[in-house]
Amino acid sequence: MRQMFFQMQELPQLWRISRMDFAVWMVTWVAVVTLSVDLGLAVGVVFSMMTVVCRTQRVQCLALGQAEGTELYRPLKGSHKLLQVPGLCILSYPTPLYFGTRGQFRRNLEWHLGLGEGGTETSKPDGLTVAAAEPVRVVVLDFSGVTFADAAGAREVVQLASRCRDARIRLLLAQCNASVLGTLTRAGLLDRVTPDQLFVSVQDAAAHALGSLLRGQ
């Protein structure tokens, strides 16, 4: 308890660095003081885990564009100097894909790809409605940020592959680590896509997508 009181002088710095970590510390401290050390620490651990789940559920799919003169792809949001190819959509999903995030993943992909029920209009995840631009013909999913996927998340990807095939959208998967790819394979992904739709980098997938668009496939 004495050590916890000494740590209070570090709270202003913790507030500046991360308000979420500040909240975790305060909840843990209050629980320890009002309950007991063991129970208070348990409350702190549970609260910390809840914050992690909440933060992963708030992550959005990021649309990527090519930095002019390079082979690098960066988020379109906040930049006006990135190149986009009509008919090509490159998306990055920078969070684990599990039962708690699969709904957000589905809603984001539906909006970006125009797979909703509204025809040429799709519902944005926050409830706004926008008119879809030129129809997407090829989509590249950058899975470099997906550190793991559970059965529910893997089935969501398989269902997405089926919907893309029905909508005549070619789905390409890039930078998927071996563990996640194994989970997706066991869930039946390779029954929906072929191995030539899997790429080791976004650059390779984008180059293949450009070739497909030029050939009209």
C-alpha angles and dihedrals in degrees: 000000000000090000091051091053090051089053091059090083087066093057096094090056091045089051090054094047101043128352090193091058088046090056091049091052093048094048090049093047094049091047092050093049096045100036119018138291096262096042092042092053089049090053089050093051092049092047091048091052090049091054090052091052092047093049094050090050091056095056115115130210108257120221110221132210132188119259107237113258094012141077092236124114122211135178112279092218110099096010131090099182100073125108123234127191116217110246094019122101120186114191133183121203105195102188140067114279111228141131092288095054103032093091092053089046091053094047093048093049092046090054096046094045099038093240095141127112094256098085106222091005124070132189116246115226092251091055099262120130124221134175113253117244123219109338115265113245100172128027126192116200114203104207096174089113095050101097094176141358130202128209094273093050093046092052089051090057091048090051090049090053090052093049092048091051091050090049091049091244115142110227119209123185119207136188096002111164120234096254095051092043090052091053092048091048093052088049089058104261093142089058087065102035135031126238090252088068091065118086136183094222141024089238092059092046092048092050090051090047092052090052091051092050092049091051090048094238 
